[in-house]
Structure formats: structure tokens, C-alpha cells
Coordinates of C-alpha atoms in Angstrom, one line a residue:
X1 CA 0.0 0.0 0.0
X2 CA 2.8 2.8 0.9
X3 CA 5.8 2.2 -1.3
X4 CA 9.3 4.2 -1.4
X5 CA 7.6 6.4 -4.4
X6 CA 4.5 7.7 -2.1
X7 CA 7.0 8.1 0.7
X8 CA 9.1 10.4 -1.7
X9 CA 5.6 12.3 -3.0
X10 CA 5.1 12.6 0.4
X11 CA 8.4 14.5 1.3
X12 CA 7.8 17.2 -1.2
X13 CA 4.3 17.6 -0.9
X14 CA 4.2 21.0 0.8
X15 CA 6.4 22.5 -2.1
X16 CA 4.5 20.7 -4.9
X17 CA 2.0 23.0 -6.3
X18 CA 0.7 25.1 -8.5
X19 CA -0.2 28.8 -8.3
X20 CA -3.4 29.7 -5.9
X21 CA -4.7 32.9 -4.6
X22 CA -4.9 33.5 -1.0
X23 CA -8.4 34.8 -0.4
X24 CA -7.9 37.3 2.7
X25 CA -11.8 37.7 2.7
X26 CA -12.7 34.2 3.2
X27 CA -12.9 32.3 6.9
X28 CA -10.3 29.8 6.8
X29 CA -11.8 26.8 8.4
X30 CA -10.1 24.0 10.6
X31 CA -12.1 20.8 10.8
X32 CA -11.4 18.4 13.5
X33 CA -12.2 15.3 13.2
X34 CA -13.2 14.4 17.1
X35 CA -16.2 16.1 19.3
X36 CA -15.6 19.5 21.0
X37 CA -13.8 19.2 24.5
X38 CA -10.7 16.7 23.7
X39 CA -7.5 17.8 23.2
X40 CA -6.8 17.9 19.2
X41 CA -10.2 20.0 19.4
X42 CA -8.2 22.4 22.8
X43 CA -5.1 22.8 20.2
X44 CA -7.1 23.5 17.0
X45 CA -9.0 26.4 18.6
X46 CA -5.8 27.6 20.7
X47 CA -4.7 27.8 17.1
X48 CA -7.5 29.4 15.3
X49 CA -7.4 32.2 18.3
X50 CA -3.4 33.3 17.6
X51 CA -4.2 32.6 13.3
X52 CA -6.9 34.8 13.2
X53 CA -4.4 38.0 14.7
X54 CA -1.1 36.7 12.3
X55 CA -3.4 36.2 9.4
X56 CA -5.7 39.2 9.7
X57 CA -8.5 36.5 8.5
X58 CA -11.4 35.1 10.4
X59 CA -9.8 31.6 11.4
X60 CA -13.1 28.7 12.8
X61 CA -12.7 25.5 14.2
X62 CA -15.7 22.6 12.5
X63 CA -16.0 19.4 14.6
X64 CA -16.7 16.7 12.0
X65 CA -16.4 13.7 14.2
X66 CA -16.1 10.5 12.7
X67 CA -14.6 7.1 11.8
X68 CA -11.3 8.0 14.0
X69 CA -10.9 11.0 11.8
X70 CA -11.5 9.7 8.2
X71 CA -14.7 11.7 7.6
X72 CA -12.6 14.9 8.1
X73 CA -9.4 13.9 6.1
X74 CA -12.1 13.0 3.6
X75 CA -13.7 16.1 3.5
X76 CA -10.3 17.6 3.7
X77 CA -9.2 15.5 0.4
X78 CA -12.2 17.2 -1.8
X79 CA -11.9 20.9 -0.9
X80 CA -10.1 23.1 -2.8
X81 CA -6.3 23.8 -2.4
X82 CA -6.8 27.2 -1.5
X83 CA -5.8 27.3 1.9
X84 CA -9.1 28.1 3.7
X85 CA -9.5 24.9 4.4
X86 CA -7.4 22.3 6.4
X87 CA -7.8 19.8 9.1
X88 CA -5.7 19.5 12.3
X89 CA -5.1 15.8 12.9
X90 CA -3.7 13.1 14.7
X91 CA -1.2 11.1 13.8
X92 CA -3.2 7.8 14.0
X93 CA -5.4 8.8 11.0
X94 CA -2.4 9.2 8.5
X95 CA 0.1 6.8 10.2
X96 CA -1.6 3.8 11.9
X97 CA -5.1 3.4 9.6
X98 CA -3.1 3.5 6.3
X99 CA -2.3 -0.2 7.5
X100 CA -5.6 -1.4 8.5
X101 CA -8.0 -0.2 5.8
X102 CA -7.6 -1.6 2.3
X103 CA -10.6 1.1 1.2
X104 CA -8.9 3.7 3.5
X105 CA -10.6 6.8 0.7
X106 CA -7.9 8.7 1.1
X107 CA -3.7 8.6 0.2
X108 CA -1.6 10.1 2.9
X109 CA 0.8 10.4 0.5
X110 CA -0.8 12.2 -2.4
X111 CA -4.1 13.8 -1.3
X112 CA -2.3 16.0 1.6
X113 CA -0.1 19.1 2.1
X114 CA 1.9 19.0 5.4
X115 CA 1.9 22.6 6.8
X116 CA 3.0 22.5 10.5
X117 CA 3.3 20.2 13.3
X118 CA 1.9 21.8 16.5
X119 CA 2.5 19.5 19.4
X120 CA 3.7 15.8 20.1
X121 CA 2.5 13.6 23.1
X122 CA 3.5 10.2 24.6
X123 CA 0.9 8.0 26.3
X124 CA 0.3 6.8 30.0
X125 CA 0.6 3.3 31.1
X126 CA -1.9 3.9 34.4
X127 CA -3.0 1.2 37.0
X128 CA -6.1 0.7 38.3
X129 CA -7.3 -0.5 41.7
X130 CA -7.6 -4.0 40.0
X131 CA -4.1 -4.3 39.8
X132 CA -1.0 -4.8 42.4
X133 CA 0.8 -2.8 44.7
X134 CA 4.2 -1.6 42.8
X135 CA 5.9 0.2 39.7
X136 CA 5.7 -0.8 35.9
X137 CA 8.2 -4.2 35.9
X138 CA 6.0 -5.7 39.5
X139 CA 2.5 -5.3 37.2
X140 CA 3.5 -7.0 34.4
X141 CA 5.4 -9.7 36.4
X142 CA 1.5 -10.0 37.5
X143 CA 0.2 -10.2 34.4
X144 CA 2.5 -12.6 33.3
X145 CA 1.3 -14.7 36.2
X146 CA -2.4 -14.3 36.0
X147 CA -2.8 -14.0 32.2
X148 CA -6.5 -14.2 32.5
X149 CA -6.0 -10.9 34.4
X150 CA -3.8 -9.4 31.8
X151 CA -6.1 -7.3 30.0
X152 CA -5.1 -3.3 28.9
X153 CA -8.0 -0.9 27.6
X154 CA -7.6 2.0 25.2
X155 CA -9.7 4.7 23.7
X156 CA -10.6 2.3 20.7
X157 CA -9.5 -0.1 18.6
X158 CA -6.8 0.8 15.5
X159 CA -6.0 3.9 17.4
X160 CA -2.2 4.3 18.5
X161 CA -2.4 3.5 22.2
X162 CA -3.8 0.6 20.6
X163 CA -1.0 -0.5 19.0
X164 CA 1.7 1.4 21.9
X165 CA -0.2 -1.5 24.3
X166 CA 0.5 -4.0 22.2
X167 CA 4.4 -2.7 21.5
X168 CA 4.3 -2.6 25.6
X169 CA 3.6 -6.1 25.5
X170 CA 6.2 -6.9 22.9
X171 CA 8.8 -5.6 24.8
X172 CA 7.7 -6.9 28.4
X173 CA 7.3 -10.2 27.0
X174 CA 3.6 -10.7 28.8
X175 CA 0.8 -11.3 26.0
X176 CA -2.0 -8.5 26.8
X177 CA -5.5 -8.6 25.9
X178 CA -6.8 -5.7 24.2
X179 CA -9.9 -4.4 25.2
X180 CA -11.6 -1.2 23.0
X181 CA -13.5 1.2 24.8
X182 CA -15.6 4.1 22.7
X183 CA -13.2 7.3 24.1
X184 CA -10.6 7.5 26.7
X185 CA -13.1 8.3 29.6
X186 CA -15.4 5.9 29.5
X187 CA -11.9 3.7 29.7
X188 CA -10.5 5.6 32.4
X189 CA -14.1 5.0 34.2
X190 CA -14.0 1.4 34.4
X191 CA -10.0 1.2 35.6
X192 CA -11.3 3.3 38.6
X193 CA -14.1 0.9 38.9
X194 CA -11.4 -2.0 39.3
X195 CA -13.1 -3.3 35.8
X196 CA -9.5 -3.5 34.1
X197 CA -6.3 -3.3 35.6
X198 CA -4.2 -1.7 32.8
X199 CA -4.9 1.2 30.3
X200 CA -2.9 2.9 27.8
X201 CA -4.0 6.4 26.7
X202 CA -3.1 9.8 26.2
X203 CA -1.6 11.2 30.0
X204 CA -4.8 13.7 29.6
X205 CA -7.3 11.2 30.4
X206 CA -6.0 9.8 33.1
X207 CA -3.7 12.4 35.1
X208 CA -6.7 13.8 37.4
X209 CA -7.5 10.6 38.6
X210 CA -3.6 9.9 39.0
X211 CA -3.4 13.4 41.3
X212 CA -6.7 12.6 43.3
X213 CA -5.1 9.1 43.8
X214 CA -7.8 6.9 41.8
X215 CA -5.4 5.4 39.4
X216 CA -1.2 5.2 39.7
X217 CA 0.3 6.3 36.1
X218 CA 3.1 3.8 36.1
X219 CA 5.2 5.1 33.4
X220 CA 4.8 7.3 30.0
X221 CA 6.2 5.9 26.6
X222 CA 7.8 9.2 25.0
X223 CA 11.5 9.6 25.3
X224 CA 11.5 11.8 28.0
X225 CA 9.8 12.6 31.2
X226 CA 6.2 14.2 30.8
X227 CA 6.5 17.6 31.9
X228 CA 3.3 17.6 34.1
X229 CA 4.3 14.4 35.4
X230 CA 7.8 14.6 36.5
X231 CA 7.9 12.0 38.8
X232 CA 6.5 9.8 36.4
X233 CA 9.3 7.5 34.9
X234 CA 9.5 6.5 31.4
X235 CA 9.2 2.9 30.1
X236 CA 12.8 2.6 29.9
X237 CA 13.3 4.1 32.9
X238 CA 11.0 1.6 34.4
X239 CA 12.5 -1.3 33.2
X240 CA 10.6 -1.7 29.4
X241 CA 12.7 -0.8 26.4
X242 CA 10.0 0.9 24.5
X243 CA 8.7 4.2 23.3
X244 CA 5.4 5.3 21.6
X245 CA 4.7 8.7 20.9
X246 CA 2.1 10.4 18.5
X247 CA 1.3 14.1 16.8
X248 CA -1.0 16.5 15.9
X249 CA -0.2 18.1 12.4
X250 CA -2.1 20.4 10.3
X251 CA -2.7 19.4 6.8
X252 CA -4.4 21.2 3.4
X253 CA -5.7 19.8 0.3
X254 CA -2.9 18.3 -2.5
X255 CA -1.3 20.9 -4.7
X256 CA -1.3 23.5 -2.7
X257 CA 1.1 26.8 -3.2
X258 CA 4.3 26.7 -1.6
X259 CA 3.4 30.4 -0.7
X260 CA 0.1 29.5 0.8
X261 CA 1.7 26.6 2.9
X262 CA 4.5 28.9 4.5
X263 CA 2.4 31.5 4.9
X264 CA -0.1 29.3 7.2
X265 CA 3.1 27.2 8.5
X266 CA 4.4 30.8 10.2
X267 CA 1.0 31.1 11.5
X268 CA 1.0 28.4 13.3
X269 CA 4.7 29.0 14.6
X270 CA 4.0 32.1 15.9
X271 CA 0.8 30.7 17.6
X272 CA 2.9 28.1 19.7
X273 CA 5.8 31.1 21.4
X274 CA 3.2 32.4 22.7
X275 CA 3.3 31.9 26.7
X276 CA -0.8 31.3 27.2
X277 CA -1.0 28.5 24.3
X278 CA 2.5 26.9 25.2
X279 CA 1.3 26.6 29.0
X280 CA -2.2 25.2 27.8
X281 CA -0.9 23.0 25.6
X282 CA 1.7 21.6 28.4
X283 CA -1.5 21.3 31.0
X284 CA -3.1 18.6 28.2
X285 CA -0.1 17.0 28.8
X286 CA 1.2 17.4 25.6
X287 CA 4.4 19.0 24.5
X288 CA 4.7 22.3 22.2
X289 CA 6.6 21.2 18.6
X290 CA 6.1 23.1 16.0
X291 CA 8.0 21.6 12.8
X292 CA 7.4 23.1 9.5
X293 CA 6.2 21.6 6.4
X294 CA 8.9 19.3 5.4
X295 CA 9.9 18.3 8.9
X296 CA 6.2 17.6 9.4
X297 CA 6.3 15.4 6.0
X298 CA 9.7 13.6 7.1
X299 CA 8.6 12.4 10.7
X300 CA 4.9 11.4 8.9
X301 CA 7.0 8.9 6.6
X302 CA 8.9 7.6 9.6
X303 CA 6.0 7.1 11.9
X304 CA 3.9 5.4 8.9
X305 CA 7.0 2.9 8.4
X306 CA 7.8 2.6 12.3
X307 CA 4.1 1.2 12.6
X308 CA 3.9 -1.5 9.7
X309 CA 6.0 -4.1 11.5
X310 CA 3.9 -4.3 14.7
X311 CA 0.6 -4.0 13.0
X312 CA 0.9 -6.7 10.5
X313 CA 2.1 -8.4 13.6
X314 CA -0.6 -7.9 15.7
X315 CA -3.5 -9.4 13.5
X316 CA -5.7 -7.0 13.9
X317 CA -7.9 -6.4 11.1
X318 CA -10.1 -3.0 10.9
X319 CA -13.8 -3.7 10.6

């Protein structure tokens, strides 16, 4: 499905293009793909408050909520390359589903301009009360002893902590259940409920419950310590040589102009200096990282081949 070819197309995309007008009197419109409240959603309209001043342009966020974000890149994929309208997505939609839908409707290769990263985040690895006393390595020594016990739950299947539970597994050498829940709270509900002893999610829906002492965040799978968790160790810090971490980038239609792209790309950089949007952003538990177009396109290519191995391995098969 993604050969050395799209991975190349990919690369250049933001500087592909022909010639387009940037209409100043047009709203410029940035569809998320999720419901109002979570964080991509927090981040696009953080953005859409700074574009609006840098642009001198009347910047919206849409919720289109849907299918893990298809329905937007899908909308996204038919409008025209003009620049008023884009999508702010996360990673999962462009690097994990690529591999588990054969009718995916879209090619994150060809039918996408990269414009700018805005933030990356790693993913908690949080105990409930239906687990043991102890850190990372004394759970999954558990888990490995009970395996009828060792179940993990995520915000849904085919999403990246998905797939960073099953990598988790991998690496711990203890085979994990999956178990898909519809959204990371009703997840996080049922590992305070002692339902599940394991869940791996985004810090964001769990850190509250870690604070109030509901639930012990065990580790986080970025390279580094979570800033609003800095007592947290990573995986490898706790024993599991893993890492798993994810993106939100914002994307426009193919072809459009180079001078379009930077134009919204130095938006978007001058929306994450700013103090109030770099503390907000931190408090989701994500971290600030803007990248411009090409970086944007160069650590897309190396997420989407990063993932291939450990889904084909997995089994898992998209309904």
C-alpha cells in the first residue's frame, strides 16, 4: 500500500504546487475530526485564536467527528487547495489506519499538504485498583502470572495507544488482551471501577484521577519525562525498552502553493511562542513542537513505516 515512491511524493508535498490565490476575505476553516472538548479540538481552537491575529482572516474550528478522523481527512481530500481549508489531525489517522483499511478513501501520501506540526505527546501506562501494589516491571510480572487478568483498555481499537499497548507487550514479553473502549473516559471509568487493571492512553485522560489518587500512572512511553508528570518514569526508565509517541499536524488539500503553505506554517509558529498557548498545551499533557512543512512530512514517513512491522504483527484487522 505505501511504497518508497508515495514516501518520496510525500516528502515534497508541501512544495509541490501550482499557483493559488490567497483569499484574505474568506474564513479559513479547521475541521477536527473528534467532538468538541478533547484535546486535538483544545489545540485547533488555541490555534484558530493566535491565526486569526497573524493572518488578519477570520480563522473557525468545525467538529466533523467520525470514523477516528477519516470523515474529516475526507472532507479535507475534496476541498479546494486554497488554503481556507485544512484539518488539524492526529497522527493515528495518516500513520496507523493507512495499514488497516484496504478502502482507506484517502492517500496520505498524495491527497495532503503538510503545513506545521503543532504538538507531540506520549501516552500513560496507568494502573487501576484491579491491579497490584508496585511500579511498571512488578505489574506486568502479574500479568504474566495471571494472564487471564492481563487485560489493557484503550480509547478504541486501531488507534495508536492501541497499537503502543500491544508494543508494551512486545517488549515486556507478557501477551496482553486488548480491550476497546468508545473514548478515553469511559476507559478511564471502568479502571477506577477495578473493571480492568491496565490502560494505555493519552496522560490527559488519566492524570486527574492519578493526582486525586484513583489510578497510579506507572510510566509514559515518550523519550522523555512528561512535563506535568515529573515523577512519572518513562518505560525505559522503568524497566521496558519501548517508546510510543504520536502528533497533531495540520494538513491542506494536495497541490497547494508553496506560498500558501509557509504563509499558514508561520502562523501556526507564531501561535505556539506564545506563553498562554505553550502553558495550555503543556497542562493537556502534551508538549509544544512546531515543525514546518517538510519536517512535518519527514517524521509522517517515519511514523507510517515505524508502525507497519507491529501491525501486521498484531493481526488486527479494521472492521
Amino acid at each position: 500500500m505505501i511504497n518508497r515512491r508515495q514516501a518520496m511524493v510525500l516528502g515534497g508535498a508541501a512544495l509541490a504546487a501550482p499557483a493559488a490565490t490567497w483569499a484574505q476575505d474568506r474564513t479559513v476553516r479547521i475541521i477536527v475530526g473528534f467532538p468538541p472538548g478533547g484535546s486535538v479540538d483544545v489545540v485547533a481552537r488555541l490555534l484558530a485564536d493566535k491565526m486569526r491575529v497573524s493572518l488578519q482572516q477570520s480563522v473557525i474550528v468545525d467538529n466533523k467527528p467520525g470514523a477516528g478522523g477519516r470523515l474529516a481527512l475526507g472532507e479535507l481530500k475534496r476541498s479546494a487547495p486554497d488554503g481556507n481549508t485544512l484539518v488539524l489531525s492526529p497522527s493515528g489517522a495518516l500513520v496507523i489506519h493507512p495499514w488497516l483499511y484496504e478502502n482507506l478513501g484517502y492517500d496520505t501520501a498524495r491527497d495532503f499538504t503538510p503545513i506545521a506540526q503543532a504538538s507531540t505527546f506520549d501516552f500513560a501506562i496507568t494502573a487501576g485498583p484491579a491491579a497490584p501494589a508496585g511500579d511498571l516491571k512488578a505489574v506486568l510480572a502479574w500479568m504474566k502470572a495471571n494472564p487471564q487478568k492481563a487485560n489493557f483498555a484503550s480509547s478504541g481499537a486501531g488507534t495508536v495507544p492501541h497499537f503502543a499497548g500491544l508494543l508494551l507487550a512486545q517488549a515486556a514479553g507478557v501477551p496482553m488482551t486488548h480491550v476497546a473502549y468508545r473514548g478515553g473516559a469511559p476507559a478511564a471509568q471502568d479502571l477506577i471501577a477495578g473493571q480492568i487493571p491496565l490502560m494505555v492512553d493519552t496522560a490527559s485522560e488519566t492524570i486527574e484521577h492519578h493526582k486525586a489518587g484513583k489510578v497510579r500512572i506507572l510510566a509514559v512511553t515518550g523519550q522523555q519525562r512528561n512535563r506535568s508528570l515529573p515523577d512519572v518514569p518513562t518505560a525505559k526508565e522503568a524497566g521496558v525498552d519501548f517508546t510510543a509517541d504520536a502528533f497533531f499536524g495540520l494538513y491542506g488539500p494536495a497541490r497547494m502553493s508553496s506560498e500558501t503553505v509557509q504563509r499558514l506554517s508561520r502562523a501556526v509558529a507564531d501561535a505556539m511562542k506564545q506563553p498562554d498557548v505553550v502553558e495550555r498545551v503543556y497542562g493537556l499533557g502534551l508538549v509544544p513542537a512546531y515543525a514546518g512543512p517538510a519536517e512535518l512530512a519527514a517524521t509522517q514517513a517515519a511514523q507510517l513505516a515505524r508502525w507497519e512491522a507491529p501491525i501486521k504483527s498484531s493481526g488486527f484487522k479494521a472492521e
